[in-house]
PDB file of C-alpha atoms in Angstrom:
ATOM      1  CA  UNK E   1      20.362 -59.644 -74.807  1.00 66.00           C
ATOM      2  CA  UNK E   2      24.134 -59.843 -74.309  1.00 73.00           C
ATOM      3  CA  UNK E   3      23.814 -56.024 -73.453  1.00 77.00           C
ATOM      4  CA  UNK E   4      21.142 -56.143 -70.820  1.00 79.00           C
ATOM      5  CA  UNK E   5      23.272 -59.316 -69.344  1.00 79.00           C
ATOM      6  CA  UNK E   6      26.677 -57.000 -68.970  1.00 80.00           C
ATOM      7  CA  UNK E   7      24.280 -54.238 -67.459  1.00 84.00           C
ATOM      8  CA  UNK E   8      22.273 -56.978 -64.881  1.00 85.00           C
ATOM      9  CA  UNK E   9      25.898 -57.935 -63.776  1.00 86.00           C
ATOM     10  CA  UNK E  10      27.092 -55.408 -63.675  1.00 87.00           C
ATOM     11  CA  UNK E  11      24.740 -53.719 -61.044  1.00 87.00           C
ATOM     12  CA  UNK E  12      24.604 -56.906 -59.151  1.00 89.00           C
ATOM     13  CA  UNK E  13      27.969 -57.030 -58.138  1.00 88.00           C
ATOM     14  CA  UNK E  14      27.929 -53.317 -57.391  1.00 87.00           C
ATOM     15  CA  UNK E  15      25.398 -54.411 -54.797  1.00 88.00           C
ATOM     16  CA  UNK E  16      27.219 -57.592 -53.898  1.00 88.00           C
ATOM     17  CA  UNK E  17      30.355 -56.294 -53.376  1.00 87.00           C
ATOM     18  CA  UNK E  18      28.833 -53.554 -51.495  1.00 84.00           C
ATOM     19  CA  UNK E  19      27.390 -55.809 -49.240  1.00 85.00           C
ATOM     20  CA  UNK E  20      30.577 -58.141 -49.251  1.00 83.00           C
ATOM     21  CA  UNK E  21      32.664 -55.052 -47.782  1.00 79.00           C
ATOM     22  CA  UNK E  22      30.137 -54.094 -45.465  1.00 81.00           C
ATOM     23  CA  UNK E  23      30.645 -58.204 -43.810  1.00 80.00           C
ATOM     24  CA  UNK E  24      34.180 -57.718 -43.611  1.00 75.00           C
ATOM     25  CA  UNK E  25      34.094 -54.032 -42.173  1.00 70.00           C
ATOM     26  CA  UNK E  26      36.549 -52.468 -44.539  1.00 54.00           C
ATOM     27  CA  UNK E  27      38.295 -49.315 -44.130  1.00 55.00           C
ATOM     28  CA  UNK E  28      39.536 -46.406 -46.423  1.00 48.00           C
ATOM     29  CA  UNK E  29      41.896 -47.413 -48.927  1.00 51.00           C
ATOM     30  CA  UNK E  30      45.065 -45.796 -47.366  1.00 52.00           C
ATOM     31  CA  UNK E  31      44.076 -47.678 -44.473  1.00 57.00           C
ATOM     32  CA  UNK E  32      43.966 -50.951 -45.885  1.00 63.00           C
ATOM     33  CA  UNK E  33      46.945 -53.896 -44.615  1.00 68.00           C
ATOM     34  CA  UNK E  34      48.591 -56.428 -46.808  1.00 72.00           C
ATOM     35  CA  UNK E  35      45.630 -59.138 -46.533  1.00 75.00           C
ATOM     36  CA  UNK E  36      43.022 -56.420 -47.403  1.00 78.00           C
ATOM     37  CA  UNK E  37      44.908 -55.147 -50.170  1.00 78.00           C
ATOM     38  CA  UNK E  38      45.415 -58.384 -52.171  1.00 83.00           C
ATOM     39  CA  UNK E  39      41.466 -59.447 -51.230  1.00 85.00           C
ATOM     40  CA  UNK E  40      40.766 -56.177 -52.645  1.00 85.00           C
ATOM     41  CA  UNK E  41      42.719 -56.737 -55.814  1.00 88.00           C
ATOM     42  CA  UNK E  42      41.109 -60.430 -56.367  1.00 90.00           C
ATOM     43  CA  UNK E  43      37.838 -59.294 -55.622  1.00 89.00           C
ATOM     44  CA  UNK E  44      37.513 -56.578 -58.286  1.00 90.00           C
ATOM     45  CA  UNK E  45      39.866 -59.086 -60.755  1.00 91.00           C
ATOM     46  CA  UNK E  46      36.884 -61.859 -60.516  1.00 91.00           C
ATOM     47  CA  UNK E  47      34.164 -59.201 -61.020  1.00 91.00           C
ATOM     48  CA  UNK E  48      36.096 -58.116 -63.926  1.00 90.00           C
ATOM     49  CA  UNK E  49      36.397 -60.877 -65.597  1.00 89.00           C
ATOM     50  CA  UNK E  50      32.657 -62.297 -65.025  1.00 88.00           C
ATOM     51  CA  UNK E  51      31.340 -59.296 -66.432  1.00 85.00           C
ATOM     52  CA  UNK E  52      33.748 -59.626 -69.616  1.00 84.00           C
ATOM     53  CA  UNK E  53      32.643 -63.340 -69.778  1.00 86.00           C
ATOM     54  CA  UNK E  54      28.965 -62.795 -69.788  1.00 80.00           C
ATOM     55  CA  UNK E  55      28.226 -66.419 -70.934  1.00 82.00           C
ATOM     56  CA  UNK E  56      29.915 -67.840 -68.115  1.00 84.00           C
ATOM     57  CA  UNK E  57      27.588 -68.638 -64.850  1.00 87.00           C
ATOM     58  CA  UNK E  58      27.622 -65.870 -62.351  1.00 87.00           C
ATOM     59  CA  UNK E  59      27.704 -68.732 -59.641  1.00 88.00           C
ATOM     60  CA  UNK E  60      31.243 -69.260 -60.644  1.00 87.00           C
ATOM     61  CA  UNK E  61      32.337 -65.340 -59.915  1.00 90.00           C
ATOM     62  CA  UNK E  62      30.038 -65.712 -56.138  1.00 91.00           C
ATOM     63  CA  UNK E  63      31.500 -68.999 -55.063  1.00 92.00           C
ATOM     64  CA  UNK E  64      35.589 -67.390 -55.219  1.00 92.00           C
ATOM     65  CA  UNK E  65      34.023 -63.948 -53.709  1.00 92.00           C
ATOM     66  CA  UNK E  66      32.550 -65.736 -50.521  1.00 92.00           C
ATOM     67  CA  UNK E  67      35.583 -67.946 -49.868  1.00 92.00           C
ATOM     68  CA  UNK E  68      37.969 -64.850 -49.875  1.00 90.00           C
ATOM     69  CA  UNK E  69      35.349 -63.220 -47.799  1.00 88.00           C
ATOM     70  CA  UNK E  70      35.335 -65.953 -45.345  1.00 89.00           C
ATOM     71  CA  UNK E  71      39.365 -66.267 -45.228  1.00 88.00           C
ATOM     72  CA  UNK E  72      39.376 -62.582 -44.599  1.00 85.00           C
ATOM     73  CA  UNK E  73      37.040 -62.411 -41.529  1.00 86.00           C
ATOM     74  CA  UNK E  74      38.914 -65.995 -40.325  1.00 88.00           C
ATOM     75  CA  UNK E  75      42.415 -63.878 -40.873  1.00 84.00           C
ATOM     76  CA  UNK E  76      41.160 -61.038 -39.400  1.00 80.00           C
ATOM     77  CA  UNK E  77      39.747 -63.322 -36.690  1.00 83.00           C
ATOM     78  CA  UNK E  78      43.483 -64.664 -36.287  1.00 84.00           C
ATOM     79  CA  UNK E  79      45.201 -61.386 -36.423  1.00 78.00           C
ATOM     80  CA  UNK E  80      43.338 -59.975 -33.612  1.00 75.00           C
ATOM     81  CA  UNK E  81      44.435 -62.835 -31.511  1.00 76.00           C
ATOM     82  CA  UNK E  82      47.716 -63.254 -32.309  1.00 76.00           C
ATOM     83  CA  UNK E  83      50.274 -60.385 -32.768  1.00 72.00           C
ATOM     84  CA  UNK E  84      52.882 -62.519 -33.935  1.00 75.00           C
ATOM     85  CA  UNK E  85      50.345 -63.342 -36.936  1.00 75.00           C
ATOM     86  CA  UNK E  86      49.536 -59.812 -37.182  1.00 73.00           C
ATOM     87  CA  UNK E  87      52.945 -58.111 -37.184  1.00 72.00           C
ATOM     88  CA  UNK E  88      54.055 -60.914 -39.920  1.00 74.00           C
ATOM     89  CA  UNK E  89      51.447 -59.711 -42.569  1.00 71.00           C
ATOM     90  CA  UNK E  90      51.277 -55.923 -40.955  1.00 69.00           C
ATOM     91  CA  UNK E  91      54.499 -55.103 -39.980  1.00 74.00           C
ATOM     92  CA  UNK E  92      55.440 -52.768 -37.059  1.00 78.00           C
ATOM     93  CA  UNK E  93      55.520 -48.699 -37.181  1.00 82.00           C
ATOM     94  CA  UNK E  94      59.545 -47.455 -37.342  1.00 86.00           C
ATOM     95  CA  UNK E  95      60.425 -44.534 -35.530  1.00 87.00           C
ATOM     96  CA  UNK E  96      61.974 -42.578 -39.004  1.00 90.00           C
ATOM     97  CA  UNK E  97      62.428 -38.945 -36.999  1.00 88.00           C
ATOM     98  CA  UNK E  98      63.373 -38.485 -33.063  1.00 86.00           C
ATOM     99  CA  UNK E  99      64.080 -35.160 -31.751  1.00 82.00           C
ATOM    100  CA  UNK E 100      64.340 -33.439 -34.998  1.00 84.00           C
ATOM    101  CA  UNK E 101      67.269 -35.895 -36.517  1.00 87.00           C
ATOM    102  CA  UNK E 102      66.574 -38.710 -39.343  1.00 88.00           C
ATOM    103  CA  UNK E 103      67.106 -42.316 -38.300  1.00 88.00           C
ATOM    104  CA  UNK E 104      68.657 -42.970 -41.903  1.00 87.00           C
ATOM    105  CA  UNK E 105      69.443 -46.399 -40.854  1.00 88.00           C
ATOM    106  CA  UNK E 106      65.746 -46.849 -40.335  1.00 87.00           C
ATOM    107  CA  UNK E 107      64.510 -45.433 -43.531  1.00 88.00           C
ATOM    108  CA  UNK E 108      67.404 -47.651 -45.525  1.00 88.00           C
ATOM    109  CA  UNK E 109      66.263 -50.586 -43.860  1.00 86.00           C
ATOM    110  CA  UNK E 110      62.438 -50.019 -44.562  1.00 87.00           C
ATOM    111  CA  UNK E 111      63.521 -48.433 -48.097  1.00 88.00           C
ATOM    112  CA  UNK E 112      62.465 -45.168 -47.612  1.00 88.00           C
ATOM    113  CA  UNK E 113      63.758 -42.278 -49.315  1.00 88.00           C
ATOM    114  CA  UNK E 114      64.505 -39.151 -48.543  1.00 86.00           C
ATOM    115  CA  UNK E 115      61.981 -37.796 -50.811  1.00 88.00           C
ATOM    116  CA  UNK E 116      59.253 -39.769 -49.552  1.00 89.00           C
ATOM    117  CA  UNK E 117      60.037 -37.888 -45.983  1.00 89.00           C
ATOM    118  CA  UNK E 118      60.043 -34.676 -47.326  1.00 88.00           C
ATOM    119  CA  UNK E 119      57.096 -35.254 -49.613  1.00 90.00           C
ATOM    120  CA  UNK E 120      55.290 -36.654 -46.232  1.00 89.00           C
ATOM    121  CA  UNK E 121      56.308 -33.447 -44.101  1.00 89.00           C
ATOM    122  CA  UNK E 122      55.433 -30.590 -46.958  1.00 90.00           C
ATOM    123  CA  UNK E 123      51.854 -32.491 -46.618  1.00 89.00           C
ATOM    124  CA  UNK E 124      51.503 -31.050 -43.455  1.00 87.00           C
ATOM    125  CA  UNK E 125      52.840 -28.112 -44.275  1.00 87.00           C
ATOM    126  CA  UNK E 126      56.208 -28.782 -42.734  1.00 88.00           C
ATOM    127  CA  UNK E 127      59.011 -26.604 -43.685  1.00 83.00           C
ATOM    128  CA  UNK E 128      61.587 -27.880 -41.415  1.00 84.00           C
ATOM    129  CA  UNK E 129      62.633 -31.238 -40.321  1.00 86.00           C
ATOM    130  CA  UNK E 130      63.602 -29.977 -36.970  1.00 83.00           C
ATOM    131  CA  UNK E 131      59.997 -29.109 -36.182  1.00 85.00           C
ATOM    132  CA  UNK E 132      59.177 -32.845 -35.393  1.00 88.00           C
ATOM    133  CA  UNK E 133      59.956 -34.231 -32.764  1.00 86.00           C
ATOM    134  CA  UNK E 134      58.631 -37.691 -33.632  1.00 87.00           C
ATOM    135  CA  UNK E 135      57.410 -39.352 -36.772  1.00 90.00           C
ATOM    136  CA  UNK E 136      56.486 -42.833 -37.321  1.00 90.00           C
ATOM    137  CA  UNK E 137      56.343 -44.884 -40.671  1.00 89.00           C
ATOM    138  CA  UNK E 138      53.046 -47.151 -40.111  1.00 84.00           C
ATOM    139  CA  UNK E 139      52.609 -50.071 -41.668  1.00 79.00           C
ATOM    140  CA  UNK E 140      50.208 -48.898 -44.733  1.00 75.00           C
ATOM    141  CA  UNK E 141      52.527 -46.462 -45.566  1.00 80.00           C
ATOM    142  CA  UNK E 142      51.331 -43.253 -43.792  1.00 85.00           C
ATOM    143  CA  UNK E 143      53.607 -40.945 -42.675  1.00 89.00           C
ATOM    144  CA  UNK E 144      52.743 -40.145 -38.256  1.00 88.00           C
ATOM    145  CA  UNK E 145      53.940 -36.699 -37.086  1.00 89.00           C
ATOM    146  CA  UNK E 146      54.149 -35.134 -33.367  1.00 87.00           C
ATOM    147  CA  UNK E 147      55.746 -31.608 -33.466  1.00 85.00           C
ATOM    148  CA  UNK E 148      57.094 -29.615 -30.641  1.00 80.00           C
ATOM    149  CA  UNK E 149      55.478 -28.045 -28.700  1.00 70.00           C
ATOM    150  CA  UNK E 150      55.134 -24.580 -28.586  1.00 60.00           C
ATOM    151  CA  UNK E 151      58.440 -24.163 -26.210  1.00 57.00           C
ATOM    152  CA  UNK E 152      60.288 -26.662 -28.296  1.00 60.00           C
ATOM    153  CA  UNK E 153      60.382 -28.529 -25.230  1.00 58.00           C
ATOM    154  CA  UNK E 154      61.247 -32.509 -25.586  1.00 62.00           C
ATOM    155  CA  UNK E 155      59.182 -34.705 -24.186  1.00 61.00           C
ATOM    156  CA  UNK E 156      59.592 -38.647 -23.731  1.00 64.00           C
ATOM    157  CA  UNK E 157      57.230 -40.329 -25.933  1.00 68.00           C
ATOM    158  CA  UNK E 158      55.541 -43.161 -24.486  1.00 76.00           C
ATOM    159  CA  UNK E 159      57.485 -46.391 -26.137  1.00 79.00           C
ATOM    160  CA  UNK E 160      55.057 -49.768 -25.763  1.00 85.00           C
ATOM    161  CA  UNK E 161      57.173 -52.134 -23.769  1.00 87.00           C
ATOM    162  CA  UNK E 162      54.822 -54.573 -23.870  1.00 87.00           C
ATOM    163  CA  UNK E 163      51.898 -55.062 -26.012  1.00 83.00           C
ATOM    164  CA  UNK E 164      49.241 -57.668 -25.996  1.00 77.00           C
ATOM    165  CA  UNK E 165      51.443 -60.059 -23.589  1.00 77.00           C
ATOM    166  CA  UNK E 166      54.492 -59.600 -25.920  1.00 82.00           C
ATOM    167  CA  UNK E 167      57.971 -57.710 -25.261  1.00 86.00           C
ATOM    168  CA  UNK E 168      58.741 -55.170 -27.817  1.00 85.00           C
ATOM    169  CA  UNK E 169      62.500 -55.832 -28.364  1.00 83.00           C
ATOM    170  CA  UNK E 170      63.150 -52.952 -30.603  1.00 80.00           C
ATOM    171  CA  UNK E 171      61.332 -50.917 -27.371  1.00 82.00           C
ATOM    172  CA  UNK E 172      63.507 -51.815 -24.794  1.00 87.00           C
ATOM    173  CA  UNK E 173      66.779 -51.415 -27.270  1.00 84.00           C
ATOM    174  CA  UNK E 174      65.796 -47.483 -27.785  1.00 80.00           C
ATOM    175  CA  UNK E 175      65.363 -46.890 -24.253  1.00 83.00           C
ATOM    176  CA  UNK E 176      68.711 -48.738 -23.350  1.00 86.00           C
ATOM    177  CA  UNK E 177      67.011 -51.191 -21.258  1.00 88.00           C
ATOM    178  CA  UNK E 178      67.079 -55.120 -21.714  1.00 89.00           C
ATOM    179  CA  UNK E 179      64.247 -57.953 -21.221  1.00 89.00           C
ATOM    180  CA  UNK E 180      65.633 -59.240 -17.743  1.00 90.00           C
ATOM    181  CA  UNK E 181      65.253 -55.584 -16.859  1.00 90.00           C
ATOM    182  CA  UNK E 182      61.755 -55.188 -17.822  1.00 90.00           C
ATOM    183  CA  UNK E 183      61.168 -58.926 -16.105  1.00 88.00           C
ATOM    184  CA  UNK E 184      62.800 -57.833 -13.062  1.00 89.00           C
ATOM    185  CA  UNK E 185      60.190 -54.658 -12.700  1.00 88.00           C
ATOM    186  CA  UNK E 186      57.407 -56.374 -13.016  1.00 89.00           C
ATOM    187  CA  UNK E 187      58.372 -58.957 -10.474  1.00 89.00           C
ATOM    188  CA  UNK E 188      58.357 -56.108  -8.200  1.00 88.00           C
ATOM    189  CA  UNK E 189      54.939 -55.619  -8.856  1.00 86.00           C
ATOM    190  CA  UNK E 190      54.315 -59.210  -8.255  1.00 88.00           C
ATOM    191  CA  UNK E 191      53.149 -59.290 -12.252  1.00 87.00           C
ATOM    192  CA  UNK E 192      54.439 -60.879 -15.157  1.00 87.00           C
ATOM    193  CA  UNK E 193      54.683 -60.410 -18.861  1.00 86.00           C
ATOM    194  CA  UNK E 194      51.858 -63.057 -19.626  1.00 83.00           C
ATOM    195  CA  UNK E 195      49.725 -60.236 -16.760  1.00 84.00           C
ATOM    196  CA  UNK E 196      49.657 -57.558 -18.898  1.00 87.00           C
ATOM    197  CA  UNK E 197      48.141 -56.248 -21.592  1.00 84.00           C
ATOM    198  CA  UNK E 198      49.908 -52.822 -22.271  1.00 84.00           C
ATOM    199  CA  UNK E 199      52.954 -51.347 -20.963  1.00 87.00           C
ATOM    200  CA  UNK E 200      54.451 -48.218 -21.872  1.00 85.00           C
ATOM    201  CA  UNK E 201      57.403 -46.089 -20.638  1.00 86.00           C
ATOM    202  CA  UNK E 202      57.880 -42.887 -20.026  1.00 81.00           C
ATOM    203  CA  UNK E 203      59.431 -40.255 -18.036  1.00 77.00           C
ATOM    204  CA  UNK E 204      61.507 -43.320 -16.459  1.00 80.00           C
ATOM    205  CA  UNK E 205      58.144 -44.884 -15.354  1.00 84.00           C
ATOM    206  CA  UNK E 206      56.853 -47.918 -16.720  1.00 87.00           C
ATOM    207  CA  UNK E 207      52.517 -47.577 -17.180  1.00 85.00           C
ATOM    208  CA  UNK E 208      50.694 -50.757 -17.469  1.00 83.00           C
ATOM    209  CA  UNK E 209      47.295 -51.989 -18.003  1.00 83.00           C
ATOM    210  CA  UNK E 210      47.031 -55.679 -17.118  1.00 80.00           C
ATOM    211  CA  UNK E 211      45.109 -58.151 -19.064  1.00 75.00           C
ATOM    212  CA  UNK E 212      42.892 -58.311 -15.701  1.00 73.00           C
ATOM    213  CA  UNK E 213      41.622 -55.083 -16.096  1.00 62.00           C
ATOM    214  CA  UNK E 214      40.670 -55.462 -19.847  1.00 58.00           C
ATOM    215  CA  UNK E 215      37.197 -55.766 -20.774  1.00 49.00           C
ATOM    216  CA  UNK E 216      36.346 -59.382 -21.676  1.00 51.00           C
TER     217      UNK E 216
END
């Protein structure tokens, strides 16, 4: 009896969980942010132990599951709203290779060791750090490489100045350019910051999308 109990739980929350993932839309593992990760981790932890504890009710393992579904479409709700809330729990991409040279600064700062970098660019079959031109740390870890093009030819990649209604600081410091700046551009387009959506720079333009032209 015990047996068939373990076995009946067992392929219930296979199904439930299933089904539990499917509500909150889940992505591939190495795609997964801080929030996801540690819902993950509780999730299977609960099914774990209910299946161990076969005595217990199986209400009690359901009732945990659906409130950390809940808080995980409400946080996901959140995060999609507010960038501030979502670059808190995210993080922000760092900028760990530019023109071929390490930002070692960078990598210290985000603790990031050489060996990860190489380990990242042998991946995709990189031989030679001066073959990127840019790569990007994201926030779950990843590793995001643009080479050169054929020529070895740089180009100016296209820095966000502006995303969802907030300055990007960090931005504006790597392009040598300061908030009043920025402020002062868009006043010349009769726009400002709270206006627009995305703004990005590049070739010593600044390309915008304002929150106007969004679809609602």
């Amino acid at each position: 009896m015990e047996l068939f109990n373990v076995l009946f739980r067992t392929l219930f929350f296979y199904f439930f969980i299933t089904l539990a993932y499917r509500i909150m839309g889940k992505r591939e593992i190495g795609q997964l942010g801080i929030i996801d990760l540690i819902v993950s981790i509780l999730i299977a932890e609960l099914v774990a132990i209910s299946i161990e504890n076969s005595k217990d009710s199986i209400f009690l393992t359901i009732l945990p599951i659906s409130v950390l579904v809940v808080l995980e479409l409400l946080l996901a709700f959140i995060s999609v709203k507010s960038r501030t809330f979502r670059t808190f729990f995210g993080g922000k991409p760092s900028l760990i290779i530019v023109h071929g040279k390490i930002n070692y600064h960078e990598m210290v700062k985000q603790r990031y060791s050489l060996d990860d970098l190489l380990l990242s660019l042998r991946q995709k079959e990189i031989r030679n750090i001066e073959e990127v031109e840019y790569a990007f740390l994201e926030p779950n870890g990843k590793l995001s490489i643009f080479k050169y093009n054929f020529f070895k030819l740089k180009s100016d990649y296209p820095m966000p100045l502006i995303v969802d209604g907030s300055i990007q600081k960090k931005a504006l410091k790597f392009i040598r350019k300061t908030s009043s700046w920025l402020e002062q551009e868009l006043k010349s387009k009769k726009l400002e910051v709270k206006d627009v959506f995305y703004a990005f720079y590049k070739k010593d333009k600044i390309f915008l999308v304002k929150k106007s032209e969004t679809l609602k």
